[in-house]
Amino acid sequence: MREIEGIEKVVAYLQPHMADIEARFHAENESYINLMNRPHDIIGRLLKYHLVVEHYLERFLAEHYGIENIRAAKLGFFNKVELLPSRASSAAFVKPGILKLNSLRNQVGHNLGADISFDDLGPINGVLDVARPGVGFQAPIEAIEAFTTVACTWLIVPPKELHKRPVRRMPSTLCV
């Protein structure tokens, strides 16, 4: 074994502190193990929902604004969401929830100890109150999953030929 010059002096200096050093090591090791053992299912699901919404977000922006290659603009998720209309559009309805989804993804993505509660969902809850009235969710991640479905649906731009179709009135016999 190769010796390191002066190591004996370092070991002798540290010897009276070894109990504290070992205690600190064990505390840090336990903290590390706890972080590594945190369930990653929620992190993975949240990231997946975020990526799926981003896919539909890019499609919406490309179709709505006629942008041929939205990815070439190298916009971040937040910037893409900011390009969504804020009123008079189906996308405007889900925009606040998409912004919240992004902040939750950032919260979990930068802090392994982060937990998400129903109170943290904010505008996501508002969208679900309208789009999924009366549905109870067992966990916040389930509500986020349901929101993802709603958001993606509302971000779909109908084909141009459907834009020009005349709106027909419902026959009066069907009206209540």
PDB file of N, CA and C in Angstrom, residues 122-158:
ATOM      1  N   GLY A 122     -54.041  24.525  -6.188  1.00  0.00           N
ATOM      2  CA  GLY A 122     -54.596  25.825  -6.585  1.00  0.00           C
ATOM      3  C   GLY A 122     -55.480  25.763  -7.817  1.00  0.00           C
ATOM      4  N   PRO A 123     -55.074  26.420  -8.913  1.00  0.00           N
ATOM      5  CA  PRO A 123     -55.908  26.492 -10.112  1.00  0.00           C
ATOM      6  C   PRO A 123     -56.185  25.133 -10.769  1.00  0.00           C
ATOM      7  N   ILE A 124     -55.382  24.145 -10.474  1.00  0.00           N
ATOM      8  CA  ILE A 124     -55.668  22.797 -10.982  1.00  0.00           C
ATOM      9  C   ILE A 124     -56.994  22.327 -10.401  1.00  0.00           C
ATOM     10  N   ASN A 125     -57.188  22.585  -9.101  1.00  0.00           N
ATOM     11  CA  ASN A 125     -58.463  22.235  -8.466  1.00  0.00           C
ATOM     12  C   ASN A 125     -59.622  22.966  -9.128  1.00  0.00           C
ATOM     13  N   GLY A 126     -59.415  24.233  -9.478  1.00  0.00           N
ATOM     14  CA  GLY A 126     -60.465  25.014 -10.125  1.00  0.00           C
ATOM     15  C   GLY A 126     -60.879  24.430 -11.467  1.00  0.00           C
ATOM     16  N   VAL A 127     -59.918  24.014 -12.256  1.00  0.00           N
ATOM     17  CA  VAL A 127     -60.219  23.397 -13.554  1.00  0.00           C
ATOM     18  C   VAL A 127     -60.979  22.089 -13.330  1.00  0.00           C
ATOM     19  N   LEU A 128     -60.526  21.296 -12.369  1.00  0.00           N
ATOM     20  CA  LEU A 128     -61.188  20.010 -12.113  1.00  0.00           C
ATOM     21  C   LEU A 128     -62.596  20.192 -11.555  1.00  0.00           C
ATOM     22  N   ASP A 129     -62.816  21.251 -10.795  1.00  0.00           N
ATOM     23  CA  ASP A 129     -64.168  21.520 -10.289  1.00  0.00           C
ATOM     24  C   ASP A 129     -65.150  21.710 -11.439  1.00  0.00           C
ATOM     25  N   VAL A 130     -64.668  22.288 -12.540  1.00  0.00           N
ATOM     26  CA  VAL A 130     -65.516  22.518 -13.714  1.00  0.00           C
ATOM     27  C   VAL A 130     -65.537  21.289 -14.623  1.00  0.00           C
ATOM     28  N   ALA A 131     -64.363  20.740 -14.909  1.00  0.00           N
ATOM     29  CA  ALA A 131     -64.254  19.666 -15.895  1.00  0.00           C
ATOM     30  C   ALA A 131     -64.569  18.281 -15.327  1.00  0.00           C
ATOM     31  N   ARG A 132     -64.385  18.103 -14.055  1.00  0.00           N
ATOM     32  CA  ARG A 132     -64.637  16.810 -13.400  1.00  0.00           C
ATOM     33  C   ARG A 132     -65.422  17.030 -12.101  1.00  0.00           C
ATOM     34  N   PRO A 133     -66.597  17.664 -12.190  1.00  0.00           N
ATOM     35  CA  PRO A 133     -67.339  17.988 -10.964  1.00  0.00           C
ATOM     36  C   PRO A 133     -67.731  16.729 -10.184  1.00  0.00           C
ATOM     37  N   GLY A 134     -67.563  16.811  -8.886  1.00  0.00           N
ATOM     38  CA  GLY A 134     -67.958  15.713  -8.016  1.00  0.00           C
ATOM     39  C   GLY A 134     -66.992  14.553  -7.948  1.00  0.00           C
ATOM     40  N   VAL A 135     -65.917  14.588  -8.703  1.00  0.00           N
ATOM     41  CA  VAL A 135     -64.942  13.490  -8.677  1.00  0.00           C
ATOM     42  C   VAL A 135     -64.005  13.715  -7.498  1.00  0.00           C
ATOM     43  N   GLY A 136     -63.859  12.699  -6.671  1.00  0.00           N
ATOM     44  CA  GLY A 136     -62.924  12.766  -5.550  1.00  0.00           C
ATOM     45  C   GLY A 136     -61.646  12.024  -5.903  1.00  0.00           C
ATOM     46  N   PHE A 137     -60.550  12.578  -5.525  1.00  0.00           N
ATOM     47  CA  PHE A 137     -59.253  11.970  -5.812  1.00  0.00           C
ATOM     48  C   PHE A 137     -58.620  11.516  -4.506  1.00  0.00           C
ATOM     49  N   GLN A 138     -58.012  10.348  -4.522  1.00  0.00           N
ATOM     50  CA  GLN A 138     -57.376   9.794  -3.327  1.00  0.00           C
ATOM     51  C   GLN A 138     -56.076  10.524  -2.977  1.00  0.00           C
ATOM     52  N   ALA A 139     -55.388  10.986  -3.992  1.00  0.00           N
ATOM     53  CA  ALA A 139     -54.085  11.621  -3.788  1.00  0.00           C
ATOM     54  C   ALA A 139     -53.936  12.785  -4.772  1.00  0.00           C
ATOM     55  N   PRO A 140     -53.146  13.793  -4.401  1.00  0.00           N
ATOM     56  CA  PRO A 140     -52.936  14.930  -5.299  1.00  0.00           C
ATOM     57  C   PRO A 140     -52.409  14.532  -6.672  1.00  0.00           C
ATOM     58  N   ILE A 141     -51.562  13.508  -6.737  1.00  0.00           N
ATOM     59  CA  ILE A 141     -51.007  13.104  -8.034  1.00  0.00           C
ATOM     60  C   ILE A 141     -52.109  12.591  -8.948  1.00  0.00           C
ATOM     61  N   GLU A 142     -53.163  12.015  -8.392  1.00  0.00           N
ATOM     62  CA  GLU A 142     -54.299  11.563  -9.207  1.00  0.00           C
ATOM     63  C   GLU A 142     -55.056  12.760  -9.776  1.00  0.00           C
ATOM     64  N   ALA A 143     -55.181  13.816  -8.981  1.00  0.00           N
ATOM     65  CA  ALA A 143     -55.821  15.037  -9.473  1.00  0.00           C
ATOM     66  C   ALA A 143     -54.977  15.664 -10.579  1.00  0.00           C
ATOM     67  N   ILE A 144     -53.669  15.628 -10.418  1.00  0.00           N
ATOM     68  CA  ILE A 144     -52.776  16.171 -11.447  1.00  0.00           C
ATOM     69  C   ILE A 144     -52.900  15.357 -12.735  1.00  0.00           C
ATOM     70  N   GLU A 145     -53.036  14.053 -12.608  1.00  0.00           N
ATOM     71  CA  GLU A 145     -53.211  13.203 -13.780  1.00  0.00           C
ATOM     72  C   GLU A 145     -54.516  13.561 -14.505  1.00  0.00           C
ATOM     73  N   ALA A 146     -55.592  13.746 -13.738  1.00  0.00           N
ATOM     74  CA  ALA A 146     -56.873  14.118 -14.345  1.00  0.00           C
ATOM     75  C   ALA A 146     -56.771  15.488 -15.005  1.00  0.00           C
ATOM     76  N   PHE A 147     -56.080  16.410 -14.360  1.00  0.00           N
ATOM     77  CA  PHE A 147     -55.886  17.738 -14.948  1.00  0.00           C
ATOM     78  C   PHE A 147     -55.112  17.631 -16.257  1.00  0.00           C
ATOM     79  N   THR A 148     -54.107  16.769 -16.297  1.00  0.00           N
ATOM     80  CA  THR A 148     -53.302  16.600 -17.513  1.00  0.00           C
ATOM     81  C   THR A 148     -54.190  16.223 -18.692  1.00  0.00           C
ATOM     82  N   THR A 149     -55.109  15.306 -18.465  1.00  0.00           N
ATOM     83  CA  THR A 149     -56.031  14.898 -19.520  1.00  0.00           C
ATOM     84  C   THR A 149     -56.872  16.078 -19.991  1.00  0.00           C
ATOM     85  N   VAL A 150     -57.401  16.837 -19.041  1.00  0.00           N
ATOM     86  CA  VAL A 150     -58.231  17.998 -19.380  1.00  0.00           C
ATOM     87  C   VAL A 150     -57.396  19.034 -20.134  1.00  0.00           C
ATOM     88  N   ALA A 151     -56.222  19.357 -19.613  1.00  0.00           N
ATOM     89  CA  ALA A 151     -55.377  20.381 -20.238  1.00  0.00           C
ATOM     90  C   ALA A 151     -55.020  20.003 -21.672  1.00  0.00           C
ATOM     91  N   CYS A 152     -54.615  18.761 -21.870  1.00  0.00           N
ATOM     92  CA  CYS A 152     -54.235  18.329 -23.223  1.00  0.00           C
ATOM     93  C   CYS A 152     -55.424  18.392 -24.165  1.00  0.00           C
ATOM     94  N   THR A 153     -56.594  18.008 -23.674  1.00  0.00           N
ATOM     95  CA  THR A 153     -57.796  18.058 -24.498  1.00  0.00           C
ATOM     96  C   THR A 153     -58.112  19.486 -24.912  1.00  0.00           C
ATOM     97  N   TRP A 154     -57.989  20.415 -23.990  1.00  0.00           N
ATOM     98  CA  TRP A 154     -58.321  21.811 -24.267  1.00  0.00           C
ATOM     99  C   TRP A 154     -57.247  22.508 -25.101  1.00  0.00           C
ATOM    100  N   LEU A 155     -56.077  21.883 -25.206  1.00  0.00           N
ATOM    101  CA  LEU A 155     -55.008  22.460 -26.034  1.00  0.00           C
ATOM    102  C   LEU A 155     -55.045  21.956 -27.476  1.00  0.00           C
ATOM    103  N   ILE A 156     -55.927  21.032 -27.768  1.00  0.00           N
ATOM    104  CA  ILE A 156     -56.024  20.523 -29.139  1.00  0.00           C
ATOM    105  C   ILE A 156     -56.720  21.570 -30.001  1.00  0.00           C
ATOM    106  N   VAL A 157     -56.058  21.963 -31.071  1.00  0.00           N
ATOM    107  CA  VAL A 157     -56.629  22.914 -32.015  1.00  0.00           C
ATOM    108  C   VAL A 157     -57.338  22.106 -33.089  1.00  0.00           C
ATOM    109  N   PRO A 158     -58.645  22.350 -33.284  1.00  0.00           N
ATOM    110  CA  PRO A 158     -59.352  21.586 -34.310  1.00  0.00           C
ATOM    111  C   PRO A 158     -58.804  21.893 -35.705  1.00  0.00           C
TER     112      PRO A 158
END
